mmCIF file of C-alpha atoms in Angstrom:
data_model
loop_
_atom_site.group_PDB
_atom_site.id
_atom_site.type_symbol
_atom_site.label_atom_id
_atom_site.label_comp_id
_atom_site.label_asym_id
_atom_site.label_seq_id
_atom_site.Cartn_x
_atom_site.Cartn_y
_atom_site.Cartn_z
ATOM 1 C CA MET M 450 11.613 29.357 13.702
ATOM 2 C CA THR M 451 13.676 28.826 10.628
ATOM 3 C CA GLN M 452 12.646 25.105 10.440
ATOM 4 C CA MET M 453 8.921 25.822 10.816
ATOM 5 C CA THR M 454 9.573 28.374 8.137
ATOM 6 C CA ASP M 455 11.153 25.648 5.568
ATOM 7 C CA LEU M 456 8.192 23.121 6.678
ATOM 8 C CA GLY M 457 5.877 25.775 5.760
ATOM 9 C CA ARG M 458 7.400 26.549 2.322
ATOM 10 C CA THR M 459 7.217 22.645 1.749
ATOM 11 C CA ARG M 460 3.620 22.442 2.573
ATOM 12 C CA VAL M 461 2.736 25.190 -0.003
ATOM 13 C CA ALA M 462 5.096 23.251 -2.849
ATOM 14 C CA VAL M 463 3.214 20.287 -2.176
ATOM 15 C CA ALA M 464 -0.003 21.839 -2.191
ATOM 16 C CA ALA M 465 0.483 23.330 -5.406
ATOM 17 C CA GLY M 466 1.434 19.821 -7.218
ATOM 18 C CA PHE M 467 -2.101 18.853 -5.803
ATOM 19 C CA PHE M 468 -3.608 22.215 -7.290
ATOM 20 C CA LEU M 469 -1.869 21.489 -10.520
ATOM 21 C CA GLN M 470 -3.403 18.166 -11.101
ATOM 22 C CA GLY M 471 -6.818 19.492 -10.698
ATOM 23 C CA LEU M 472 -6.107 22.229 -12.914
ATOM 24 C CA VAL M 473 -5.018 20.329 -15.860
ATOM 25 C CA PHE M 474 -7.407 17.359 -15.376
ATOM 26 C CA ALA M 475 -10.305 19.924 -15.306
ATOM 27 C CA SER M 476 -8.820 22.184 -18.094
ATOM 28 C CA ILE M 477 -8.658 19.025 -20.535
ATOM 29 C CA VAL M 478 -11.748 17.084 -19.552
ATOM 30 C CA THR M 479 -13.960 19.788 -19.459
ATOM 31 C CA GLN M 480 -13.247 20.810 -23.042
ATOM 32 C CA ALA M 481 -14.327 17.377 -24.096
ATOM 33 C CA PRO M 482 -16.832 18.754 -26.370
ATOM 34 C CA ARG M 483 -14.323 20.577 -28.200
ATOM 35 C CA LEU M 484 -12.463 17.779 -28.998
ATOM 36 C CA LYS M 485 -15.188 15.587 -29.838
ATOM 37 C CA ASP M 486 -15.673 17.860 -32.590
ATOM 38 C CA ARG M 487 -12.419 18.724 -33.769
ATOM 39 C CA PHE M 488 -11.758 14.922 -34.432
ATOM 40 C CA ASP M 489 -15.488 13.679 -35.164
ATOM 41 C CA ILE M 490 -15.350 11.504 -31.984
ATOM 42 C CA GLY M 491 -18.384 9.941 -30.661
ATOM 43 C CA ASP M 492 -19.691 9.367 -27.183
ATOM 44 C CA GLY M 493 -18.375 6.086 -27.549
ATOM 45 C CA GLY M 494 -15.157 6.687 -28.435
ATOM 46 C CA LEU M 495 -14.721 9.359 -25.780
ATOM 47 C CA THR M 496 -15.414 7.370 -23.507
ATOM 48 C CA GLY M 497 -12.726 4.754 -24.542
ATOM 49 C CA ILE M 498 -10.189 7.334 -24.433
ATOM 50 C CA LEU M 499 -11.361 7.985 -21.026
ATOM 51 C CA VAL M 500 -10.900 4.327 -20.175
ATOM 52 C CA LEU M 501 -7.420 4.138 -21.734
ATOM 53 C CA VAL M 502 -6.447 6.778 -19.333
ATOM 54 C CA ALA M 503 -7.619 5.160 -16.323
ATOM 55 C CA VAL M 504 -5.737 2.199 -17.295
ATOM 56 C CA VAL M 505 -2.583 3.878 -18.139
ATOM 57 C CA SER M 506 -3.003 6.188 -15.355
ATOM 58 C CA GLY M 507 -2.441 2.535 -13.080
ATOM 59 C CA VAL M 508 0.819 2.224 -15.081
ATOM 60 C CA GLY M 509 1.886 5.524 -14.217
ATOM 61 C CA SER M 510 1.125 5.208 -10.517
ATOM 62 C CA VAL M 511 3.233 1.757 -10.301
ATOM 63 C CA LEU M 512 6.341 3.556 -12.475
ATOM 64 C CA ALA M 513 6.112 6.338 -9.541
ATOM 65 C CA GLY M 514 6.518 3.901 -7.192
ATOM 66 C CA MET M 515 9.535 2.372 -8.758
ATOM 67 C CA ILE M 516 11.291 5.826 -9.034
ATOM 68 C CA ALA M 517 10.497 6.525 -5.591
ATOM 69 C CA GLN M 518 11.971 3.311 -4.407
ATOM 70 C CA ARG M 519 15.300 3.873 -6.354
ATOM 71 C CA ARG M 520 15.463 7.442 -5.959
ATOM 72 C CA THR M 521 12.727 9.526 -3.785
ATOM 73 C CA SER M 522 8.964 10.598 -4.067
ATOM 74 C CA ALA M 523 10.348 13.981 -4.553
ATOM 75 C CA THR M 524 11.977 12.948 -7.986
ATOM 76 C CA ALA M 525 9.023 10.814 -8.840
ATOM 77 C CA PHE M 526 6.478 13.769 -8.110
ATOM 78 C CA ARG M 527 8.527 16.537 -10.015
ATOM 79 C CA ILE M 528 8.977 14.028 -12.967
ATOM 80 C CA ALA M 529 5.084 13.364 -12.809
ATOM 81 C CA LEU M 530 4.279 17.080 -12.670
ATOM 82 C CA LEU M 531 6.319 17.757 -15.866
ATOM 83 C CA THR M 532 4.717 14.662 -17.695
ATOM 84 C CA ILE M 533 0.896 16.087 -17.302
ATOM 85 C CA GLY M 534 2.333 19.581 -18.720
ATOM 86 C CA LEU M 535 3.568 17.761 -21.453
ATOM 87 C CA GLY M 536 0.578 15.446 -22.111
ATOM 88 C CA ALA M 537 -1.577 18.420 -22.288
ATOM 89 C CA LEU M 538 0.639 20.203 -24.675
ATOM 90 C CA LEU M 539 0.326 17.152 -26.672
ATOM 91 C CA VAL M 540 -3.153 16.730 -26.775
ATOM 92 C CA GLY M 541 -3.807 20.211 -27.887
ATOM 93 C CA ALA M 542 -1.362 20.008 -30.577
ATOM 94 C CA ALA M 543 -2.225 16.511 -32.027
ATOM 95 C CA PRO M 544 -3.303 17.004 -35.693
ATOM 96 C CA SER M 545 -4.698 13.701 -36.142
ATOM 97 C CA LEU M 546 -7.253 11.099 -33.845
ATOM 98 C CA PRO M 547 -4.568 8.506 -33.557
ATOM 99 C CA LEU M 548 -2.044 11.024 -32.316
ATOM 100 C CA VAL M 549 -4.404 12.371 -29.713
ATOM 101 C CA VAL M 550 -4.856 8.753 -28.376
ATOM 102 C CA ALA M 551 -0.959 8.699 -28.171
ATOM 103 C CA ALA M 552 -1.154 11.998 -26.400
ATOM 104 C CA PHE M 553 -3.639 10.903 -24.075
ATOM 105 C CA VAL M 554 -1.497 8.039 -23.043
ATOM 106 C CA VAL M 555 1.549 10.232 -22.231
ATOM 107 C CA TYR M 556 -1.020 12.364 -20.220
ATOM 108 C CA GLY M 557 -2.250 9.208 -18.462
ATOM 109 C CA LEU M 558 0.780 8.080 -17.095
ATOM 110 C CA GLY M 559 1.392 11.432 -15.847
ATOM 111 C CA VAL M 560 -1.874 11.625 -14.072
ATOM 112 C CA GLY M 561 -1.075 8.022 -12.391
ATOM 113 C CA ALA M 562 2.283 9.330 -11.269
ATOM 114 C CA VAL M 563 1.192 12.720 -9.859
ATOM 115 C CA ASP M 564 -1.771 10.830 -7.843
ATOM 116 C CA ALA M 565 1.119 8.624 -6.016
ATOM 117 C CA GLY M 566 3.766 11.201 -5.871
ATOM 118 C CA MET M 567 1.377 13.996 -4.502
ATOM 119 C CA ASN M 568 0.086 11.698 -1.760
ATOM 120 C CA MET M 569 3.536 10.013 -1.088
ATOM 121 C CA GLN M 570 4.708 13.662 -0.281
ATOM 122 C CA GLY M 571 1.108 14.786 1.380
ATOM 123 C CA VAL M 572 1.665 12.083 4.489
ATOM 124 C CA ARG M 573 5.358 12.727 4.624
ATOM 125 C CA VAL M 574 4.484 16.628 5.369
ATOM 126 C CA GLN M 575 1.553 15.781 7.561
ATOM 127 C CA ALA M 576 3.577 13.367 9.473
ATOM 128 C CA ALA M 577 6.483 16.411 9.813
ATOM 129 C CA TYR M 578 3.495 18.642 11.132
ATOM 130 C CA GLY M 579 2.491 16.039 13.489
ATOM 131 C CA THR M 580 -1.266 16.929 13.108
ATOM 132 C CA SER M 581 -4.285 16.369 10.289
ATOM 133 C CA ILE M 582 -3.377 18.412 6.935
ATOM 134 C CA MET M 583 -3.894 15.780 4.559
ATOM 135 C CA ALA M 584 -7.531 16.810 3.690
ATOM 136 C CA SER M 585 -6.509 20.303 2.894
ATOM 137 C CA PHE M 586 -4.035 19.008 -0.044
ATOM 138 C CA HIS M 587 -6.760 16.985 -1.419
ATOM 139 C CA GLY M 588 -8.940 20.528 -1.050
ATOM 140 C CA MET M 589 -6.261 22.143 -3.202
ATOM 141 C CA TRP M 590 -6.887 19.608 -5.903
ATOM 142 C CA SER M 591 -10.700 20.565 -5.598
ATOM 143 C CA VAL M 592 -9.651 24.439 -6.182
ATOM 144 C CA GLY M 593 -7.449 23.682 -9.152
ATOM 145 C CA GLY M 594 -10.410 21.607 -10.667
ATOM 146 C CA ILE M 595 -12.804 24.340 -10.245
ATOM 147 C CA LEU M 596 -10.319 27.043 -11.592
ATOM 148 C CA GLY M 597 -9.557 24.870 -14.650
ATOM 149 C CA ALA M 598 -13.297 24.239 -15.184
ATOM 150 C CA LEU M 599 -13.840 28.185 -15.171
ATOM 151 C CA TYR M 600 -10.848 28.663 -17.556
ATOM 152 C CA ALA M 601 -12.097 25.941 -19.957
ATOM 153 C CA ALA M 602 -15.490 27.644 -20.098
ATOM 154 C CA GLY M 603 -14.031 31.300 -20.362
ATOM 155 C CA VAL M 604 -11.315 29.976 -23.400
ATOM 156 C CA ALA M 605 -14.235 28.581 -25.168
ATOM 157 C CA ARG M 606 -16.654 31.670 -24.673
ATOM 158 C CA VAL M 607 -13.945 33.995 -26.308
ATOM 159 C CA ASP M 608 -13.209 31.345 -28.925
ATOM 160 C CA VAL M 609 -9.348 30.755 -28.010
ATOM 161 C CA PRO M 610 -8.101 27.726 -29.872
ATOM 162 C CA PHE M 611 -8.323 24.423 -28.102
ATOM 163 C CA ALA M 612 -4.512 24.108 -28.668
ATOM 164 C CA LEU M 613 -3.395 27.425 -27.661
ATOM 165 C CA SER M 614 -5.647 26.781 -24.516
ATOM 166 C CA LEU M 615 -3.696 23.789 -23.574
ATOM 167 C CA VAL M 616 -0.134 25.731 -24.307
ATOM 168 C CA VAL M 617 -1.093 28.162 -21.596
ATOM 169 C CA ILE M 618 -1.783 25.167 -19.200
ATOM 170 C CA ALA M 619 1.283 23.330 -20.170
ATOM 171 C CA ILE M 620 3.546 26.406 -19.434
ATOM 172 C CA VAL M 621 1.972 27.076 -16.210
ATOM 173 C CA THR M 622 2.224 23.673 -15.057
ATOM 174 C CA TRP M 623 6.102 23.466 -15.914
ATOM 175 C CA ALA M 624 6.631 26.860 -14.410
ATOM 176 C CA VAL M 625 5.338 26.114 -11.222
ATOM 177 C CA ALA M 626 6.254 22.588 -10.910
ATOM 178 C CA LEU M 627 9.946 23.854 -11.340
ATOM 179 C CA VAL M 628 9.782 26.447 -8.791
ATOM 180 C CA ALA M 629 7.895 23.937 -6.212
ATOM 181 C CA ALA M 630 9.923 20.779 -6.890
ATOM 182 C CA PRO M 631 13.222 22.168 -4.672
ATOM 183 C CA ARG M 632 10.842 22.268 -1.816
ATOM 184 C CA PHE M 633 9.578 18.948 -1.819
ATOM 185 C CA VAL M 634 10.355 16.325 0.758
ATOM 186 C CA ARG M 635 13.443 14.397 -0.299
ATOM 187 C CA ALA M 636 13.625 11.815 2.342
ATOM 188 C CA GLN M 637 14.227 8.066 1.329
ATOM 189 C CA GLU M 638 13.746 6.168 4.209
ATOM 190 C CA ARG M 639 14.707 2.697 2.895
ATOM 191 C CA ASP M 640 17.894 0.893 1.666
ATOM 192 C CA PRO M 641 18.528 1.901 -1.556
ATOM 193 C CA GLY M 642 19.826 -1.719 -2.338
ATOM 194 C CA LEU M 643 16.609 -3.144 -1.036
ATOM 195 C CA SER M 644 14.622 -5.087 -4.195
ATOM 196 C CA ALA M 645 10.743 -4.805 -4.274
ATOM 197 C CA LYS M 646 10.167 -8.267 -3.221
ATOM 198 C CA GLY M 647 12.220 -7.484 0.230
ATOM 199 C CA LEU M 648 10.018 -4.497 1.172
ATOM 200 C CA ASP M 649 8.225 -4.963 4.151
ATOM 201 C CA LEU M 650 4.802 -4.281 2.861
ATOM 202 C CA PRO M 651 1.841 -5.384 4.707
ATOM 203 C CA TRP M 652 -1.161 -6.143 2.342
ATOM 204 C CA ARG M 653 -3.996 -6.028 4.491
ATOM 205 C CA PRO M 654 -3.897 -2.216 4.991
ATOM 206 C CA VAL M 655 -3.276 -1.699 0.981
ATOM 207 C CA LEU M 656 -6.745 -3.809 0.466
ATOM 208 C CA VAL M 657 -8.693 -2.381 3.202
ATOM 209 C CA PHE M 658 -7.457 1.293 2.264
ATOM 210 C CA GLY M 659 -7.668 0.794 -1.627
ATOM 211 C CA LEU M 660 -11.188 -0.715 -1.206
ATOM 212 C CA VAL M 661 -12.467 2.753 0.225
ATOM 213 C CA ILE M 662 -10.542 4.622 -2.332
ATOM 214 C CA LEU M 663 -12.520 2.318 -4.981
ATOM 215 C CA LEU M 664 -15.954 3.050 -3.768
ATOM 216 C CA PHE M 665 -15.068 6.889 -3.547
ATOM 217 C CA TYR M 666 -13.806 7.482 -7.049
ATOM 218 C CA ALA M 667 -16.418 4.916 -8.435
ATOM 219 C CA SER M 668 -19.092 7.576 -6.964
ATOM 220 C CA ASP M 669 -16.906 10.622 -7.861
ATOM 221 C CA THR M 670 -16.675 9.184 -11.446
ATOM 222 C CA GLY M 671 -20.340 8.835 -11.573
ATOM 223 C CA ILE M 672 -21.368 12.150 -10.474
ATOM 224 C CA LEU M 673 -18.666 13.628 -12.699
ATOM 225 C CA THR M 674 -20.108 11.984 -15.812
ATOM 226 C CA TRP M 675 -23.704 11.651 -15.301
ATOM 227 C CA SER M 676 -24.981 14.099 -12.773
ATOM 228 C CA SER M 677 -25.695 16.904 -15.468
ATOM 229 C CA VAL M 678 -27.449 14.491 -17.613
ATOM 230 C CA TYR M 679 -29.484 13.093 -14.922
ATOM 231 C CA LEU M 680 -30.884 16.613 -14.120
ATOM 232 C CA GLU M 681 -31.483 17.415 -17.669
ATOM 233 C CA ASP M 682 -32.978 14.034 -18.777
ATOM 234 C CA ALA M 683 -34.734 12.642 -15.771
ATOM 235 C CA LEU M 684 -35.641 15.996 -13.946
ATOM 236 C CA ASP M 685 -36.023 18.361 -16.820
ATOM 237 C CA ALA M 686 -33.430 20.699 -15.894
ATOM 238 C CA SER M 687 -32.813 23.410 -18.394
ATOM 239 C CA THR M 688 -29.017 23.199 -20.179
ATOM 240 C CA SER M 689 -28.139 26.150 -17.835
ATOM 241 C CA VAL M 690 -29.171 24.457 -14.526
ATOM 242 C CA ALA M 691 -27.846 20.964 -15.119
ATOM 243 C CA PRO M 692 -24.264 21.850 -14.870
ATOM 244 C CA LEU M 693 -24.828 23.140 -11.223
ATOM 245 C CA ALA M 694 -25.370 19.576 -9.687
ATOM 246 C CA TYR M 695 -21.492 19.045 -10.280
ATOM 247 C CA GLY M 696 -20.908 22.417 -9.297
ATOM 248 C CA ALA M 697 -23.001 21.697 -5.906
ATOM 249 C CA TYR M 698 -20.975 18.368 -5.595
ATOM 250 C CA GLN M 699 -17.703 20.063 -5.789
ATOM 251 C CA GLY M 700 -18.720 23.112 -3.257
ATOM 252 C CA GLY M 701 -19.419 20.257 -0.806
ATOM 253 C CA ALA M 702 -16.162 18.975 -1.297
ATOM 254 C CA LEU M 703 -14.398 22.221 -0.821
ATOM 255 C CA VAL M 704 -16.285 22.343 2.367
ATOM 256 C CA SER M 705 -15.426 18.900 3.453
ATOM 257 C CA ARG M 706 -11.770 18.791 2.604
ATOM 258 C CA PHE M 707 -10.891 22.249 3.979
ATOM 259 C CA GLY M 708 -12.989 21.631 7.200
ATOM 260 C CA GLY M 709 -12.138 17.955 7.751
ATOM 261 C CA ASP M 710 -8.542 18.438 9.088
ATOM 262 C CA LEU M 711 -9.939 20.383 12.199
ATOM 263 C CA LEU M 712 -12.558 17.548 12.502
ATOM 264 C CA VAL M 713 -10.242 14.969 12.465
ATOM 265 C CA ARG M 714 -8.132 16.719 15.266
ATOM 266 C CA ARG M 715 -10.957 16.973 17.695
ATOM 267 C CA ILE M 716 -12.996 13.645 17.213
ATOM 268 C CA GLY M 717 -10.395 11.479 15.339
ATOM 269 C CA ALA M 718 -10.283 9.974 11.575
ATOM 270 C CA PRO M 719 -12.478 6.599 12.660
ATOM 271 C CA ALA M 720 -15.511 9.178 13.531
ATOM 272 C CA VAL M 721 -14.732 11.461 10.757
ATOM 273 C CA VAL M 722 -15.011 8.588 8.172
ATOM 274 C CA ALA M 723 -18.320 7.232 9.700
ATOM 275 C CA ILE M 724 -20.132 10.387 9.446
ATOM 276 C CA GLY M 725 -18.677 11.269 6.138
ATOM 277 C CA THR M 726 -19.667 7.820 4.778
ATOM 278 C CA VAL M 727 -23.572 8.270 6.522
ATOM 279 C CA THR M 728 -23.500 12.069 5.308
ATOM 280 C CA GLY M 729 -22.804 10.602 1.851
ATOM 281 C CA VAL M 730 -25.366 8.254 1.669
ATOM 282 C CA ILE M 731 -27.950 10.652 2.781
ATOM 283 C CA GLY M 732 -27.003 12.842 -0.310
ATOM 284 C CA LEU M 733 -26.906 9.834 -2.263
ATOM 285 C CA ALA M 734 -30.474 9.082 -1.072
ATOM 286 C CA THR M 735 -31.496 12.248 -1.791
ATOM 287 C CA VAL M 736 -30.423 12.517 -5.449
ATOM 288 C CA VAL M 737 -32.263 9.239 -6.084
ATOM 289 C CA ALA M 738 -35.293 10.243 -4.431
ATOM 290 C CA ALA M 739 -35.303 13.977 -6.246
ATOM 291 C CA ALA M 740 -38.567 14.984 -8.111
ATOM 292 C CA ALA M 741 -37.180 18.365 -8.971
ATOM 293 C CA PRO M 742 -33.499 19.611 -9.789
ATOM 294 C CA ALA M 743 -33.484 21.754 -6.709
ATOM 295 C CA MET M 744 -33.453 18.982 -4.615
ATOM 296 C CA ALA M 745 -31.066 16.908 -6.691
ATOM 297 C CA ILE M 746 -28.498 19.584 -6.337
ATOM 298 C CA ILE M 747 -28.876 19.920 -2.732
ATOM 299 C CA GLY M 748 -28.241 15.818 -2.846
ATOM 300 C CA PHE M 749 -24.929 16.572 -4.648
ATOM 301 C CA PHE M 750 -23.852 19.044 -2.215
ATOM 302 C CA VAL M 751 -24.350 16.659 0.417
ATOM 303 C CA VAL M 752 -22.908 13.876 -1.350
ATOM 304 C CA GLY M 753 -19.493 16.054 -1.717
ATOM 305 C CA LEU M 754 -19.668 17.176 1.878
ATOM 306 C CA GLY M 755 -19.682 13.521 3.557
ATOM 307 C CA LEU M 756 -17.472 11.487 0.624
ATOM 308 C CA ALA M 757 -14.751 13.920 -0.217
ATOM 309 C CA ILE M 758 -13.091 13.439 3.220
ATOM 310 C CA LEU M 759 -12.675 9.701 2.774
ATOM 311 C CA ALA M 760 -9.708 9.601 0.070
ATOM 312 C CA PRO M 761 -7.328 11.866 2.024
ATOM 313 C CA LEU M 762 -7.924 9.877 5.293
ATOM 314 C CA ALA M 763 -7.589 6.747 3.488
ATOM 315 C CA PHE M 764 -3.794 7.815 2.182
ATOM 316 C CA ALA M 765 -3.280 9.360 5.897
ATOM 317 C CA ALA M 766 -4.330 5.781 7.570
ATOM 318 C CA LEU M 767 -2.028 3.820 5.104
ATOM 319 C CA ALA M 768 0.946 6.061 6.038
ATOM 320 C CA GLY M 769 0.256 4.940 9.842
ATOM 321 C CA ALA M 770 -0.336 1.326 8.936
ATOM 322 C CA VAL M 771 2.681 0.329 6.945
ATOM 323 C CA PRO M 772 6.324 0.432 7.835
ATOM 324 C CA ALA M 773 8.116 3.843 6.789
ATOM 325 C CA ARG M 774 10.651 2.351 4.241
ATOM 326 C CA SER M 775 7.600 0.814 2.410
ATOM 327 C CA LEU M 776 5.136 3.932 2.130
ATOM 328 C CA ASP M 777 5.985 5.107 -1.349
ATOM 329 C CA VAL M 778 5.429 1.754 -2.668
ATOM 330 C CA ALA M 779 2.570 0.876 -0.884
ATOM 331 C CA ILE M 780 0.867 4.389 -1.634
ATOM 332 C CA ALA M 781 1.569 3.700 -5.386
ATOM 333 C CA ARG M 782 -0.081 0.471 -5.451
ATOM 334 C CA MET M 783 -3.123 1.454 -3.345
ATOM 335 C CA ASN M 784 -3.425 4.436 -5.820
ATOM 336 C CA ILE M 785 -4.497 1.854 -8.510
ATOM 337 C CA ALA M 786 -7.913 1.341 -6.711
ATOM 338 C CA ASN M 787 -8.205 5.076 -8.013
ATOM 339 C CA TYR M 788 -8.606 3.791 -11.622
ATOM 340 C CA LEU M 789 -10.399 0.616 -10.966
ATOM 341 C CA GLY M 790 -12.892 3.033 -9.434
ATOM 342 C CA ALA M 791 -13.076 5.326 -12.335
ATOM 343 C CA ILE M 792 -13.585 2.456 -14.539
ATOM 344 C CA LEU M 793 -16.298 1.100 -12.583
ATOM 345 C CA GLY M 794 -17.882 4.395 -12.008
ATOM 346 C CA GLY M 795 -17.866 4.949 -15.752
ATOM 347 C CA GLY M 796 -18.727 1.495 -16.931
ATOM 348 C CA LEU M 797 -21.064 0.014 -14.151
ATOM 349 C CA ILE M 798 -22.768 3.267 -13.530
ATOM 350 C CA GLY M 799 -22.858 4.366 -17.083
ATOM 351 C CA ALA M 800 -24.303 1.095 -18.200
ATOM 352 C CA ALA M 801 -27.201 1.713 -15.786
ATOM 353 C CA ALA M 802 -27.451 5.379 -17.090
ATOM 354 C CA SER M 803 -27.759 4.538 -20.581
ATOM 355 C CA ALA M 804 -30.364 2.041 -19.846
ATOM 356 C CA ASP M 805 -32.809 4.758 -20.039
ATOM 357 C CA HIS M 806 -33.419 4.523 -16.172
ATOM 358 C CA LEU M 807 -30.976 7.425 -14.847
ATOM 359 C CA ARG M 808 -31.940 7.195 -11.108
ATOM 360 C CA TRP M 809 -30.425 3.632 -10.900
ATOM 361 C CA ALA M 810 -26.811 5.210 -12.085
ATOM 362 C CA PHE M 811 -26.906 6.535 -8.465
ATOM 363 C CA VAL M 812 -28.573 3.864 -6.748
ATOM 364 C CA ILE M 813 -25.384 1.614 -7.360
ATOM 365 C CA PRO M 814 -22.878 4.016 -5.402
ATOM 366 C CA LEU M 815 -26.029 4.197 -2.758
ATOM 367 C CA VAL M 816 -25.728 0.693 -2.093
ATOM 368 C CA LEU M 817 -21.923 0.468 -2.431
ATOM 369 C CA VAL M 818 -20.665 3.315 -0.181
ATOM 370 C CA PRO M 819 -21.964 1.925 2.964
ATOM 371 C CA VAL M 820 -19.349 -0.858 2.881
ATOM 372 C CA VAL M 821 -16.902 1.868 3.925
ATOM 373 C CA LEU M 822 -18.701 1.796 7.692
ATOM 374 C CA LEU M 823 -17.165 -1.910 8.037
ATOM 375 C CA PHE M 824 -13.506 -0.505 7.894
ATOM 376 C CA THR M 825 -13.942 2.722 9.895
ATOM 377 C CA ARG M 826 -12.235 1.364 12.818
ATOM 378 C CA SER M 827 -8.995 0.650 10.519
ATOM 379 C CA PHE M 828 -8.896 4.623 9.984
ATOM 380 C CA ARG M 829 -7.490 4.811 13.595
ATOM 381 C CA THR M 830 -3.974 4.633 12.062
ATOM 382 C CA ALA M 831 -4.497 8.048 10.747
ATOM 383 C CA ASP M 832 -4.781 9.375 13.967
ATOM 384 C CA ASP M 833 -1.010 7.828 14.894
ATOM 385 C CA LEU M 834 0.262 10.386 12.731
ATOM 386 C CA GLN M 835 -0.599 13.399 15.373
ATOM 387 C CA ARG M 836 1.208 14.798 17.850
ATOM 388 C CA THR M 837 -0.194 13.355 21.381
#
C-alpha cells in the first residue's frame, strides 16, 4: 500500500513538471505581441528569436542526456525546470533587445532539457505502473498550455506589466519544481563509469520514432503559428473568432491525450497510432477544404484529436525498444527531432503561408503526416511495457 502511495506521488510530481513546461511556454509565447511592442521587433525578428530558441533547445536536450548519464534523469529534470523559471524571469526583466535574445537562449536551453527530462521520467513511471499512462502526462502539458494562455490574456487585459507577469510565472515554477523534485524517479540503470561511446544504443528506433516526433511537431508548430491567420485572412473570420482555431486544436489534443491511454490498453499502441494518424489526416483535409471558419475550426479539433497521441506513444515505444541503461540518452537524442520539426513547421509551412497561399500551409502536413502509417507496427514496443 505504501509503495503504491509513493508511486502515485511520483506520478503527480512528474505530471507537475509536464504542466510547468506548458504553463511557462504559453505564458511567454502568447505574450509575443507585448514583447514586439516593447522592443519594436518586427515579424522577421520575432521569427528569428523563435528559431534560435528551437536550435538552442536541441543543445539543451543533449545536455540533459549528459547530466542524466552522469547523475540521474531526476537531476537533469530538476535543473531544467529551475532553468525555464530563470529564463522566464530574464525574458521579462531584460531591458534591451540583445539581453532579451540572451534571455531566450537561457530559456531555450531549459526548454530542451525539460522536454528530455520529463519524458525520461515519464517512461520510467509508466514502466513502474506497468500500464499506459504516458499520454496523460502529455495531457498535463496541454492543460498547462491552456492555463498559461488564459493567464497571459488576463494579465494583458488588466494591464499587469510584462516583467511582473513573468516574475509570477518564475516564482510558481521554482516553488512547484522544488516541491516535486524529491519525488522524481532517481534510478540510474547503467554503470556510471560507462562512456557515451560505450552505450548500447540502437539507432533505428531513435530515427524511426524521431521521424514521427518531427512530423508531429512540424504540424503542431504550423497550427500554432498559422491557424488564426488562416481563419482571419483566408476565411474572413473576425479577430474574436480566429483564435478559436488553435483553441479547438488544443481541445482535441486534451481529449486525445487523456483518453489515449485507455485506448492503448484496450487495442494496443500500433492501432491507436494508425487511428490517430488517419483521424489527423481527415482533420487536415477538412481544414484545407474549409469554405467557412466553422468548418475549419471543426477540422482543427479533429487534427488535435488524432495527432496529439503520436508524441507520447513515440517516447513510450522508444522506451521499449532500447536497453534500459541507454534509455535516457536515447530520449535526449530523439527529442532533438522535436526542434527540427518546429523549425520545419515555422519555416517551410511559414514560407507557403507568407506566399499568399494560406491553404498550402496545411497541405504540407496533410502530405507529410501519412508517412507515420509506414511505421505503425514499430509502436508495438510501447505495449511491451504493460503488464500481461
